Every structure is written in structure tokens, then in C-alpha cells.
Short mmCIF file of C-alpha atoms and ligand atoms in Angstrom, two decimals:
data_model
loop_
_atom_site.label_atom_id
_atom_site.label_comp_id
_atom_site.label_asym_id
_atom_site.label_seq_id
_atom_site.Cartn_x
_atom_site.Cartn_y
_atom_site.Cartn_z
CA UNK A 25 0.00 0.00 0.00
CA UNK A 26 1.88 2.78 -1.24
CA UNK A 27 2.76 6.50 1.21
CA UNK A 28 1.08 4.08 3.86
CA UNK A 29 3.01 2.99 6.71
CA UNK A 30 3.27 -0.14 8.48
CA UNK A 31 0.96 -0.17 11.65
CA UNK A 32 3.79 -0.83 14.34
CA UNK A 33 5.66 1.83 12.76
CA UNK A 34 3.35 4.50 13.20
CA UNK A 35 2.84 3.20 16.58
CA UNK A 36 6.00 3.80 17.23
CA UNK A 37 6.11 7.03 16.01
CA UNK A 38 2.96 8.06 17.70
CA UNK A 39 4.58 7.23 21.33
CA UNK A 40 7.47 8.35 20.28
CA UNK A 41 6.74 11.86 19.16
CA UNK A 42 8.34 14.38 21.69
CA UNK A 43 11.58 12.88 21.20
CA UNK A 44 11.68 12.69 17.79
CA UNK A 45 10.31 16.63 17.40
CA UNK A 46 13.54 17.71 19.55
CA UNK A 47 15.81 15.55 17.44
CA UNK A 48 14.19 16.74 14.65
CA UNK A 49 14.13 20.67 15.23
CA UNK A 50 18.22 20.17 16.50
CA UNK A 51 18.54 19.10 12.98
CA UNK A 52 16.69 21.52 11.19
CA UNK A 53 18.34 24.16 13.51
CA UNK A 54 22.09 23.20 12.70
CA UNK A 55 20.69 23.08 8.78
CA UNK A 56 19.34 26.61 9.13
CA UNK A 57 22.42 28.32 10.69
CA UNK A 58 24.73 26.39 8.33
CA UNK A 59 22.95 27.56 5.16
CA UNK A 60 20.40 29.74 5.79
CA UNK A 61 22.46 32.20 7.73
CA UNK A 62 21.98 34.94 4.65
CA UNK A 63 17.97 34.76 5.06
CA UNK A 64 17.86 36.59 8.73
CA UNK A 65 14.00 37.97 8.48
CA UNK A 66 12.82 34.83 7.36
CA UNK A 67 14.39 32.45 9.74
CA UNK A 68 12.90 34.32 12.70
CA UNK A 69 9.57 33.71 10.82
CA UNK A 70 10.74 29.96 10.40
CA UNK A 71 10.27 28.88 14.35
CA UNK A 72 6.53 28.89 13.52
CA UNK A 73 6.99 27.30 10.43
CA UNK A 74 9.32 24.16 11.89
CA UNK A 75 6.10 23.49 14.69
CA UNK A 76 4.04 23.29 11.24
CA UNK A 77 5.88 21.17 9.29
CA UNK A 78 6.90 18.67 12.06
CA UNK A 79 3.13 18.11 12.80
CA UNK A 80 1.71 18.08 9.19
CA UNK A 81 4.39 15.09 8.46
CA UNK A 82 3.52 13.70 11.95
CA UNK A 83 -0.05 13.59 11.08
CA UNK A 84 0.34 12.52 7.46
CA UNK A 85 2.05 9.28 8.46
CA UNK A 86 -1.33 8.63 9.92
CA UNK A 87 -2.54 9.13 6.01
CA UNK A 88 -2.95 6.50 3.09
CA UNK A 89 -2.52 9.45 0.53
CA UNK A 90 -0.12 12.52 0.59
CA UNK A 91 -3.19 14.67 -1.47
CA UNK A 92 -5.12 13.56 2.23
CA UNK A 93 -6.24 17.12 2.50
CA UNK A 94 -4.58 18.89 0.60
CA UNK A 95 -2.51 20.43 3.73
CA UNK A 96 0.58 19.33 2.73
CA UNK A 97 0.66 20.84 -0.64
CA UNK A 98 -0.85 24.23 0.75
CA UNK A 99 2.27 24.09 3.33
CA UNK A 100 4.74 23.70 0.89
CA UNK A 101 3.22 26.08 -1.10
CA UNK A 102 3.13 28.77 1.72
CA UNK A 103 6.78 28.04 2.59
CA UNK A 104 7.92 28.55 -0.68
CA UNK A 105 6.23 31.78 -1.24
CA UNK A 106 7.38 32.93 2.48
CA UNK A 107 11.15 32.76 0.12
CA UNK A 108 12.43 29.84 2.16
CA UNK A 109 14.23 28.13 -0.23
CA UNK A 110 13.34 24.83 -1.83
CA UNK A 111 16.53 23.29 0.20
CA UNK A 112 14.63 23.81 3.92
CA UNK A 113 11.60 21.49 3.02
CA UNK A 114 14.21 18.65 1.00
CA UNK A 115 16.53 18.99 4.16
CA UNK A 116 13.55 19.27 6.74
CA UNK A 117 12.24 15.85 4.87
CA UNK A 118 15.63 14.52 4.73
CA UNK A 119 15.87 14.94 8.72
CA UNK A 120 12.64 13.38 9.48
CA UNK A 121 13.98 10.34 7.94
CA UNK A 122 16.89 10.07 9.74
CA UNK A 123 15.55 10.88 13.04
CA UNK A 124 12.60 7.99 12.36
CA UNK A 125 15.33 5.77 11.29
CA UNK A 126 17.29 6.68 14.29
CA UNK A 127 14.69 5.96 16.74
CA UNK A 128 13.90 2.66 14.88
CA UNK A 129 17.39 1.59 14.41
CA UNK A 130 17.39 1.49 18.52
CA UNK A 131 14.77 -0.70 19.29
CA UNK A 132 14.68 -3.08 16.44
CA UNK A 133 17.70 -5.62 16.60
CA UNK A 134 16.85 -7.88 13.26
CA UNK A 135 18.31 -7.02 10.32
CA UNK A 136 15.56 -8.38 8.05
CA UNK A 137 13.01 -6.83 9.98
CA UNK A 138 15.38 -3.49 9.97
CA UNK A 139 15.65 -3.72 5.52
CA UNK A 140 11.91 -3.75 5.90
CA UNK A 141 11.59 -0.44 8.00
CA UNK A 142 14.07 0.90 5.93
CA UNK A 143 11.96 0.33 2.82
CA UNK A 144 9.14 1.51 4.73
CA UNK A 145 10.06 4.88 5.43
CA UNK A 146 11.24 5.34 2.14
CA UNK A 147 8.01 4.26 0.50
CA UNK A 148 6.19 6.90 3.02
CA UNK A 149 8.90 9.66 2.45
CA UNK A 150 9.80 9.39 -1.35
CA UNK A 151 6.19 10.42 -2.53
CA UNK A 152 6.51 13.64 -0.06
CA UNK A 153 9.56 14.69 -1.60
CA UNK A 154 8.36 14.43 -4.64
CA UNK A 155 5.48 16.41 -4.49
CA UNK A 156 7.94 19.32 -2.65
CA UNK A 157 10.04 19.34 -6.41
CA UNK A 158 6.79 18.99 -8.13
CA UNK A 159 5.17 22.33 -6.55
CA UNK A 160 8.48 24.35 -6.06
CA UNK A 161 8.82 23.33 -9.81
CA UNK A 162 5.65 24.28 -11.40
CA UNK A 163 6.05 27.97 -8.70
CA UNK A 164 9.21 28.19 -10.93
CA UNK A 165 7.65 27.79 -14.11
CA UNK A 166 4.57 29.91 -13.01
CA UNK A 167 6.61 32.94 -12.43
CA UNK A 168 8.95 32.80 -15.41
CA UNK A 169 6.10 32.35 -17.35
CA UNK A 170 4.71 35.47 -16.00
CA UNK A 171 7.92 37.11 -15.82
CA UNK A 172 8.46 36.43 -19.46
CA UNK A 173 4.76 37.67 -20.83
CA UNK A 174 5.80 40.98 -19.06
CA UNK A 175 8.22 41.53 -20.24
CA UNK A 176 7.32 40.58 -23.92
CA UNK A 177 4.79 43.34 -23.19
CA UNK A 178 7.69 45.98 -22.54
CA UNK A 179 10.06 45.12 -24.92
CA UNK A 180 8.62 46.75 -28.28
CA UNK A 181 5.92 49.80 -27.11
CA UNK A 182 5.11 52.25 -29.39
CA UNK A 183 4.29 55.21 -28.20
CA UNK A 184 2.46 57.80 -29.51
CA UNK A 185 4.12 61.71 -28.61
CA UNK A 186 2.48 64.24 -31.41
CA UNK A 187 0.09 64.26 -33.60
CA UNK A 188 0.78 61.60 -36.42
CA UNK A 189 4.55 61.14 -34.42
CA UNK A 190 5.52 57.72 -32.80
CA UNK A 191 8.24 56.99 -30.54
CA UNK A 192 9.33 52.81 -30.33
CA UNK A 193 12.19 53.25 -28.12
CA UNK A 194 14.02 50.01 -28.02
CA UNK A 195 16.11 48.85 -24.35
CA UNK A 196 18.06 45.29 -24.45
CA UNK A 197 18.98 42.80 -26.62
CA UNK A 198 16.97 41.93 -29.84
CA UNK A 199 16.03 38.17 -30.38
CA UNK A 200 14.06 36.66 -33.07
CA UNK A 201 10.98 36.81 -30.81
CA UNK A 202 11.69 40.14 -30.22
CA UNK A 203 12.32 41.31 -33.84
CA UNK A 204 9.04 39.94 -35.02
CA UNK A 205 7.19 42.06 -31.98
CA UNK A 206 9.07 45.05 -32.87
CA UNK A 207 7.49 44.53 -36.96
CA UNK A 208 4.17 43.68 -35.45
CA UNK A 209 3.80 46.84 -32.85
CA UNK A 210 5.22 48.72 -35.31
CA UNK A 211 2.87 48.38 -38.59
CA UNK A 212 -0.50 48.23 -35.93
CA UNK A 213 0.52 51.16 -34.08
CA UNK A 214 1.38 53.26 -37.66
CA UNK A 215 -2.02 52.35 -38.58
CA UNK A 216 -3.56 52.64 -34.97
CA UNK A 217 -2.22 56.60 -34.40
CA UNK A 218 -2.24 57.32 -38.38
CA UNK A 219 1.78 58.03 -37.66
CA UNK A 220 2.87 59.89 -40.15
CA UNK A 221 6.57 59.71 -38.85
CA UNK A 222 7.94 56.79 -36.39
CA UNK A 223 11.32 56.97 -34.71
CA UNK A 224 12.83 54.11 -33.77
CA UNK A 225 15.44 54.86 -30.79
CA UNK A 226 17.94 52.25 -30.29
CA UNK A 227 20.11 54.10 -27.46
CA UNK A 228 19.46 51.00 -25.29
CA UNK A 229 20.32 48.51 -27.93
CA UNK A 230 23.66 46.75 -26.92
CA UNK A 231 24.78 45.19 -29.54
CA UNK A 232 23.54 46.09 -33.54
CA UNK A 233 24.59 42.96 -35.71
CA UNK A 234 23.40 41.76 -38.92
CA UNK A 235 20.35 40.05 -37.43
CA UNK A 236 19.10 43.30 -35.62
CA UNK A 237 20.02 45.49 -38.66
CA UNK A 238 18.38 43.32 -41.11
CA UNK A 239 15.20 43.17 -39.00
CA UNK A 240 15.10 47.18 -38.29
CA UNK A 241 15.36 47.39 -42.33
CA UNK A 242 12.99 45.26 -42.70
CA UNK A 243 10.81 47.16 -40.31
CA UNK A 244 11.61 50.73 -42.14
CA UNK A 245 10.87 49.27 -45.38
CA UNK A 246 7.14 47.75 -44.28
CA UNK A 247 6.78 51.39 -42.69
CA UNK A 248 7.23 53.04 -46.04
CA UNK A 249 5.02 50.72 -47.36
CA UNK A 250 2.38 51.73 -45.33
CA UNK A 251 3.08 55.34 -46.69
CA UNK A 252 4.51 56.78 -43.22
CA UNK A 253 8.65 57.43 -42.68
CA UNK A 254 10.90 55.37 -40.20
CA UNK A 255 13.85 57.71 -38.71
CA UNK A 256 16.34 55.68 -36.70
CA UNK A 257 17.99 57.42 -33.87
CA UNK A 258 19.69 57.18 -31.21
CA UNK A 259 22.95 55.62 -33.12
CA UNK A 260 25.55 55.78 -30.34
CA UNK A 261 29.57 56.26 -32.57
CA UNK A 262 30.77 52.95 -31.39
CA UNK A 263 27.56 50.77 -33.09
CA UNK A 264 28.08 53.68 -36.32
CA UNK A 265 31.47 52.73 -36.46
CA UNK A 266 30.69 48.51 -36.54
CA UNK A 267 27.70 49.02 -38.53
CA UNK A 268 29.64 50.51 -41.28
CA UNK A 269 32.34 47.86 -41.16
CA UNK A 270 29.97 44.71 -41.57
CA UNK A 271 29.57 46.94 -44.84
CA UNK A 272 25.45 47.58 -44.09
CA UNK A 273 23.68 50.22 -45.73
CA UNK A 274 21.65 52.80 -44.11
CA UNK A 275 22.09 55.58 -46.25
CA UNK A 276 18.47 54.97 -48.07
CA UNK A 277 17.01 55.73 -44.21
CA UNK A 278 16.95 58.82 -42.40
CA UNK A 279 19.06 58.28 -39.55
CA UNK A 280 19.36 61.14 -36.55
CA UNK A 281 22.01 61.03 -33.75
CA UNK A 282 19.60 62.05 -30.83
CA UNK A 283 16.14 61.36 -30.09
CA UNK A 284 15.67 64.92 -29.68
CA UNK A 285 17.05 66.01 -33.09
CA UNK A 286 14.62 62.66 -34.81
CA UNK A 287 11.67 64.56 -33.20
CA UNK A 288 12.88 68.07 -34.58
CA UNK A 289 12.83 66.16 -38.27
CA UNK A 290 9.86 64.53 -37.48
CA UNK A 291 7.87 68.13 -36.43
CA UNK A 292 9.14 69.44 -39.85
CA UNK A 293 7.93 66.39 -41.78
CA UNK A 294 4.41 66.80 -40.49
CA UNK A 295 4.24 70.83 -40.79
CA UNK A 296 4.27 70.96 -36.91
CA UNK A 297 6.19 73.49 -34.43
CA UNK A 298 6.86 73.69 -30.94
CA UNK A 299 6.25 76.89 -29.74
CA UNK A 300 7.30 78.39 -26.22
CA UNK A 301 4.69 80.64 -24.87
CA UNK A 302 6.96 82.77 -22.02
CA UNK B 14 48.55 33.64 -20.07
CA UNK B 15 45.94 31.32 -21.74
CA UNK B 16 43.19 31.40 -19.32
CA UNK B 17 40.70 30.45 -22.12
CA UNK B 18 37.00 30.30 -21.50
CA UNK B 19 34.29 29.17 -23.33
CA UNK B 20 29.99 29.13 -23.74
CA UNK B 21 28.51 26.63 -25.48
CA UNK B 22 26.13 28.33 -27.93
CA UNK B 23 22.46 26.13 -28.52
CA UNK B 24 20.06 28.70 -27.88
CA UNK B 25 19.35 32.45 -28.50
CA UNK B 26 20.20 33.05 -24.72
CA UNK B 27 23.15 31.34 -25.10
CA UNK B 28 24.60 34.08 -28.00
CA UNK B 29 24.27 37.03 -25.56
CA UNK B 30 26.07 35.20 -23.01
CA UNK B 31 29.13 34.79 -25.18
CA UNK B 32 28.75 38.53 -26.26
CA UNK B 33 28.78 39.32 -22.28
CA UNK B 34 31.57 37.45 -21.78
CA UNK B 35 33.67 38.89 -24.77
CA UNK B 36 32.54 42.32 -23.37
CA UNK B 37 33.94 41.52 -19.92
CA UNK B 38 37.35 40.32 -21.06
CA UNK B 39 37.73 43.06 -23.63
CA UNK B 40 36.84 45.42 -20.43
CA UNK B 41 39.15 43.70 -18.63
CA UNK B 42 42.27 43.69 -21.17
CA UNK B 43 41.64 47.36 -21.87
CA UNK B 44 39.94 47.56 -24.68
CA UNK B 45 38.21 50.98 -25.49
CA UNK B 46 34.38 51.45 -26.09
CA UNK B 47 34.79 51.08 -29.89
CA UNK B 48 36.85 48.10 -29.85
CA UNK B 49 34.82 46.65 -27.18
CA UNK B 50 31.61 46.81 -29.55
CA UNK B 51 33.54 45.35 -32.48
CA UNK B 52 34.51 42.45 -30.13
CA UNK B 53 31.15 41.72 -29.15
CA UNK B 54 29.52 42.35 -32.52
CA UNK B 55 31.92 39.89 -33.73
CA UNK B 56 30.96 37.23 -31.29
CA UNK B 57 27.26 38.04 -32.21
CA UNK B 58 27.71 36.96 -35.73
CA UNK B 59 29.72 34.31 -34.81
CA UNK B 60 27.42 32.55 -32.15
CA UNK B 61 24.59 33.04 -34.69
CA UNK B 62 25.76 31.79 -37.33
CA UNK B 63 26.61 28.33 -34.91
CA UNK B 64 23.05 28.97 -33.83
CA UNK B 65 21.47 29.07 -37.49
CA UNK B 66 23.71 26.82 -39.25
CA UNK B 67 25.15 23.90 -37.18
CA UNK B 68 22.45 23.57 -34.49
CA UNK B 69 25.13 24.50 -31.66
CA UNK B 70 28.59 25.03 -30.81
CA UNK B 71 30.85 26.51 -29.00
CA UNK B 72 32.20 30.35 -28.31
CA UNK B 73 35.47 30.43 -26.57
CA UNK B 74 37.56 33.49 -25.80
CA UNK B 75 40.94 33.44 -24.47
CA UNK B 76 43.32 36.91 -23.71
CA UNK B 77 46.72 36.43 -25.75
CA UNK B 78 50.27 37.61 -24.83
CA UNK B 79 52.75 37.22 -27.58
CA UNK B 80 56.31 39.17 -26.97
CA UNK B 81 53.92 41.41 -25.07
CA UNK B 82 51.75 42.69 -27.65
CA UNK B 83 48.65 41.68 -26.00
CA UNK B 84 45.36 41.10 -27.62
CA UNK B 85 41.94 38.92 -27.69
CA UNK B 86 41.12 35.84 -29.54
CA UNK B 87 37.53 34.85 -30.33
CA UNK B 88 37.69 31.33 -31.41
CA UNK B 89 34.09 29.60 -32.85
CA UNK B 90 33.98 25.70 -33.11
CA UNK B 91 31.25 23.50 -34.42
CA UNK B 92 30.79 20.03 -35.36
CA UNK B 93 28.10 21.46 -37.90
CA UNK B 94 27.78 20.92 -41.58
CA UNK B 95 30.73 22.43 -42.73
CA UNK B 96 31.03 25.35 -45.71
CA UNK B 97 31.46 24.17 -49.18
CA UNK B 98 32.66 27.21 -50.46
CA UNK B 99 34.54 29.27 -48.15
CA UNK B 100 35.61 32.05 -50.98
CA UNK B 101 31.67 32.45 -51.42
CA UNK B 102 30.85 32.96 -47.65
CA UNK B 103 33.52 35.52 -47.85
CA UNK B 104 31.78 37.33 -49.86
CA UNK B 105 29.77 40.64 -49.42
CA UNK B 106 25.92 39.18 -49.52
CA UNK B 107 26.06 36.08 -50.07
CA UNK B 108 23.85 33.92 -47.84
CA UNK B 109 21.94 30.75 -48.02
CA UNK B 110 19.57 31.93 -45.24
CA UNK B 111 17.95 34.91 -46.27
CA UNK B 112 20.17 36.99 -44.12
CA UNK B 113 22.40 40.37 -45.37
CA UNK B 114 25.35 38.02 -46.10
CA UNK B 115 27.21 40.62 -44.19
CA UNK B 116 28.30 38.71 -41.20
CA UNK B 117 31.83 36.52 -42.17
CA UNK B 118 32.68 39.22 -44.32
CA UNK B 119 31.76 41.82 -41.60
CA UNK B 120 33.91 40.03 -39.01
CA UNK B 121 36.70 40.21 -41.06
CA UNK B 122 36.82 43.73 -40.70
CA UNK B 123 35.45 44.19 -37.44
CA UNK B 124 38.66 42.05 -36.66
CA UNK B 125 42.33 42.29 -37.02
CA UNK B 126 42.83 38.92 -37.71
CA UNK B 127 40.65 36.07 -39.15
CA UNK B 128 41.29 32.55 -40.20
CA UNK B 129 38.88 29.92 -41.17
CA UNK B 130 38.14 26.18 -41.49
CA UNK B 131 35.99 24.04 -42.66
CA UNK B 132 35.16 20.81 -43.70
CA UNK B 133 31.94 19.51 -45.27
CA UNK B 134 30.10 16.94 -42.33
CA UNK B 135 33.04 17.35 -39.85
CA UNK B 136 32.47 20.72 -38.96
CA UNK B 137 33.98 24.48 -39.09
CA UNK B 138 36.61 26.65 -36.69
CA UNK B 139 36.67 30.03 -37.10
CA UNK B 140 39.60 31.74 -35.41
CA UNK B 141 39.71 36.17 -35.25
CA UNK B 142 41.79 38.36 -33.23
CA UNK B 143 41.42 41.81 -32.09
CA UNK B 144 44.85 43.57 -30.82
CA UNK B 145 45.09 46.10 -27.83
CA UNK B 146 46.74 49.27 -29.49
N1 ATP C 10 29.22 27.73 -38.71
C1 ATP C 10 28.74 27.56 -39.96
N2 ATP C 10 28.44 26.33 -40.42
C2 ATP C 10 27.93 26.14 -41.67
N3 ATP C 10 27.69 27.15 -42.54
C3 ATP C 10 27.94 28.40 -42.15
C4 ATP C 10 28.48 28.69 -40.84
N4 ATP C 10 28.64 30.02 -40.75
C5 ATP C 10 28.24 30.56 -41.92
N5 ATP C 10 27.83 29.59 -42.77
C6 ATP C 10 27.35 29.80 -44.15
O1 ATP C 10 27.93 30.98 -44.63
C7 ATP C 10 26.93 31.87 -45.13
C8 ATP C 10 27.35 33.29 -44.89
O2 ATP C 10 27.41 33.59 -43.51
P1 ATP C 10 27.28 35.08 -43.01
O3 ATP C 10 27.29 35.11 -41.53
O4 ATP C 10 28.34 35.87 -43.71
O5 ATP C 10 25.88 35.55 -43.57
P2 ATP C 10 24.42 35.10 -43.10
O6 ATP C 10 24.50 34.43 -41.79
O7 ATP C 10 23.78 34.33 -44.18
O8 ATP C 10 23.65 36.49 -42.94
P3 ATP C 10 23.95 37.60 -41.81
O9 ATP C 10 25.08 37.11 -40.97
O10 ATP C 10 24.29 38.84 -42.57
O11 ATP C 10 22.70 37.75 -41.03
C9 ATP C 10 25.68 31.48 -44.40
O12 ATP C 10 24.52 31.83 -45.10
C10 ATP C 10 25.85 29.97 -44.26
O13 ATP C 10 25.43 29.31 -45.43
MG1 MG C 11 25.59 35.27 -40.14
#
């Protein structure tokens, strides 16, 4: 019967509790000061947390199924978000076995009957453990996932500053996925604002290769397709200076230094002025 | 001093890690900001080109000391499939991917000096120095 134990075991166990809580917490304590001397805040938080876990394994060796519940999951899920790494539960798991084992080891004598408890315990612990990897895993995923949509959301906005002007600054390295949002956002927004004039701003662009170039041509061209002008600025001299040396082209699009002089072109495209009013 | 190190290149990711790494060792070896973007650009096209072409690969990047004229080596290895024609890749615009055709050409120049190997189903090295002036 599997995560079940044997009935003398838990017997055991059951009269056996207070001792095996202090063995357990002296292990969990010398784990936490070892490694988890960094996390101060929340390993004053984590005295509460030891009481939990102790008696939620305590009580779950009373269980058939791990899922009994649910309270186990929703504790390791709880834990995990507190920030307590994924090593306390493991470790915390890892030291319930031993102390079990320990307490066995004493009063049982035969070694067949000792393989047996051995086998036991593992057969209760394994499917704990786990579950732990299982949920801290899919947290993991959850949040990169999340993580990722955001910032797939930040990475190509285009923004519209005058009438019939658009700004799509661009900040961090450009990937295919990337590219193909900065063409998408790009042709929508044009048609979205009726931009007349877009300027592309790659100040935060690290690195302008022939993938990135190629796909900001690319771009430009579509743009002029749609009737509307691409201006690229925010060239810093060092990515001038390699563009020109993989021998790439510009010189059929209007290119501007500084965002600020792009906009000035950009006005004068569209028959617009600034004007001060002091 | 050969204190070479190296990033295996089979993902996207894995291309701007090699570019970080040449920055930092360019940085390092005193490289100014223009050089320093050549070095990295270089790696770019590179580490893409193991990316698009042989599936992956590896960047390394190792500081050189030679009579002390001192200087940085990129060196790209893959067991890919090879380059038939290495005058053609050579070449301004020629690609078989749709690309500019500017990068092997383009890290020739962005380079000081550039070497290149390759054999059809065994794979292709591509060796290119920048030196600190
Ligand atoms: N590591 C490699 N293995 C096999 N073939 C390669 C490798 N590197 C380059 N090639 C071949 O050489 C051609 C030219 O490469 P190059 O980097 O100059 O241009 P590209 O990659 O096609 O376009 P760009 O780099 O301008 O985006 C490629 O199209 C490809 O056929
Ligand atoms: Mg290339």
C-alpha cells in the first residue's frame, strides 16, 4: 500500500513523538544556521513554520494518501512563497527520515526486519519529496512564465508623442521573438495613431549585428510601405562605427544622432512646431 | 597567459552570453568602447551563425600575450555541416539563409585577424583576433 506505513511503525512514532520533534528541530536548527544564515527575516519567521511542518508530516504518516487534504501541498506552497528556499523542506524531509530511522534503528535488533523499515520509510517519504520538487517546480515555471509575458509586453511599445509622431524606443537585446514584436507593434501602431513619422530609438540597444540590422530594415521598409517614414535614432559612434564595417547600408534611411534632433525632423515632416509661450 | 573560457552556444540566450563574456574580457584587457563593440559584434555573428547553421557550438575566448603585444582571440567551433565554399561565404551578400550576407565578411573587418576552417560533415573553426593598441 503505497505512502502508507506499516501499523507498528506508526505506533511507534505516535509514542514516540516528543523525542523525535527535539531531534528533529536540532537538525533543522544546525541546517538553518549552516545555510540559511543569509535569510535573517525569514528564519525568525521559520520557528513557527518548523512546529508546522513537524506536525503536518507527523499527522500525514497517519494518512494512506499525501493529497489527504490537501494540507501538505498548501504548506509547501506557503513556505515557498514565504522565500524559504526549496533546500529547507528537502533537508527538513531529509531529517525526518533520519531521526525515524534513528529511533527505529534502537529498538529493532533484526536485520531483516530493519531492511523492511528501511523500505518503509522510504516508501512513506519518497512520494513527499516528490510532491515538494513537483510544486516548487511548477512555482518556478509559473513565475517565469509570467515574468516572461511581461516583459514581452515591454520590450517593443510604441508610443504615440504628437500628432501623427511615434516613438518605439528600443532597451536590451533583440532576439528573433523580439524582432518579429518590434514589426508587429510597429505596422499596428502606424495604422492605430495614423503616424505619419515613427522613430525608432535604439540608445538602449547593446549590440547592432546583422540580425538586428536586417530586421530594423525590414521594419523601415514595411513602414514606407504603409506610406509613413521610419527615422532611426539614437545611433551611439561605437555601433556607427561597426555598422559601417559589416559593410550595411543605411544611407536609403533617415538616420538622426539624438532622439531629440529625430523629433525636430519629425515636427518638420508633419508641418508641426513647438512653440514656447513665455 | 591562456586562461581560455568558453559558452557553449544552442540557444538564443546562449549568444548574448558569449557577447557578455567577450565584453567583460575586452573590459578587462583594456579595450576601449569602440573596440569593445567590435569584439562583441563579432561574437554576435559568430554565435549566430553556430546557432542558425550547425544547431550549436561553442564560443570560446581566451586573452593572448605574444612578446607582449597583447590582444583577444575569439575562437568559434562546431561540429556542424561544414562550408562548401569558403571564398563564397567571404563574400559581401552572399547567404543561403535569407540573411544580409554581411556577417563573415563583416567580421573580417570588425577584426584584425581572421582565419577559417571548414570541412563539409566534420564541422567548421573560425579563429579572429582583435589587438590592444
Ligand atoms: N558555422 C557555420 N556552419 C555552416 N555554414 C555556415 C556557418 N557560418 C556561416 N555559414 C554559411 O555561410 C553563409 C554566410 O554567412 P554570413 O554570416 O556571412 O551571412 P548570413 O549568416 O547568411 O547572414 P547575416 O550574418 O548577414 O545575417 C551562411 O549563409 C551559411 O550558409
Ligand atoms: Mg551570419
Amino acid at each position: 500500500m503505497q505512502g502508507k506505513l506499516d501499523n507498528l511503525i506508526v505506533q511507534m512514532i505516535n509514542e514516540n513523538q516528543e523525542t523525535l520533534k527535539n531531534n528533529w528541530l536540532n537538525e533543522v536548527n544546525i541546517f538553518k544556521e549552516k545555510e540559511l544564515a543569509g535569510a535573517i527575516t525569514t528564519l525568525k519567521l521559520s520557528e513557527e513554520i518548523d512546529q508546522q511542518f513537524f506536525e503536518l508530516l507527523i499527522k500525514h504518516i497517519n494518512y494512506h494518501d499525501i493529497s489527504k487534504d490537501g494540507t501538505l501541498d498548501q504548506f509547501f506552497d506557503q513556505v515557498l512563497h514565504t522565500g524559504l528556499p526549496l533546500r529547507y523542506l528537502t533537508q527538513g524531509l531529509q531529517a525526518a527520515r533520519r531521526v525515524i530511522l534513528n529511533l527505529l534503528v534502537e529498538t529493532e535488533s533484526d536485520k531483516e526486519k530493519l531492511a523492511a523499515v528501511y523500505r518503509e520509510i522510504d516508501r512513506w517519504l519518497d512520494p513527499i519529496l516528490n510532491r515538494v520538487v513537483e510544486n516548487s517546480s511548477q512555482i518556478w515555471e509559473r513565475t517565469v512564465s509570467i515574468q516572461k509575458t511581461a516583459l514581452l509586453e515591454l520590450s517593443a511599445p510604441l508610443i504615440p508623442v504628437f500628432q501623427n509622431i511615434s516613438v518605439m524606443p528600443l532597451i536590451g537585446s533583440i532576439d528573433t521573438e523580439r524582432a518579429k514584436l518590434i514589426m508587429e507593434n510597429l505596422l499596428n501602431g502606424v495604422i492605430k495613431y495614423r503616424s505619419e513619422v515613427v522613430l525608432i530609438d535604439i540608445t538602449g540597444v547593446p549590440v547592432v549585428d546583422t540580425m538586428v540590422a536586417h530586421h530594423i530594415i525590414q521594419a523601415a521598409d514595411a513602414v514606407r510601405l504603409l506610406g509613413s517614414t521610419c527615422i532611426l535614432v539614437g545611433i551611439r559612434p561605437e555601433i556607427a562605427q561597426t555598422i559601417v564595417s559589416l559593410g550595411i547600408d543605411l544611407s536609403q534611411f533617415p538616420t538622426k544622432s539624438t532622439l531629440q534632433k529625430g523629433m525636430e525632423n519629425a515636427l518638420e515632416i508633419t508641418n508641426q512646431q513647438l512653440i514656447s509661450n513665455k | 597567459m591562456d586562461i581560455q573560457s568558453c559558452v557553449e552556444v544552442r540557444n538564443e540566450w546562449d549568444i548574448v552570453s558569449a557577447r557578455q563574456l567577450g565584453r567583460n574580457m575586452a573590459k578587462e584587457l583594456g579595450f576601449g568602447n569602440v573596440d569593445q563593440a567590435r569584439i562583441t559584434t563579432a561574437i554576435s555573428e559568430l554565435a549566430r551563425n553556430i546557432y542558425l547553421y550547425a544547431g550549436r557550438g561553442k564560443i570560446c575566448i581566451e586573452p593572448i600575450d605574444q612578446l607582449g603585444k597583447k590582444g583577444l582571440r575569439i575562437i568559434a567551433l562546431d561540429n556542424g555541416p561544414g562550408i562548401r565554399e569558403i571564398r563564397k561565404v567571404m563574400e559581401d551578400g552572399y547567404t543561403t539563409s535569407g540573411g544580409l550576407g554581411a556577417g563573415l565578411p563583416g567580421v573580417k573587418r570588425l577584426m584584425d585577424e581572421f582565419s577559417i576552417e571548414s570541412t563539409v560533415d566534420v564541422g567548421t573553426e573560425i579563429s579572429a583576433t582583435k589587438w590592444l593598441r
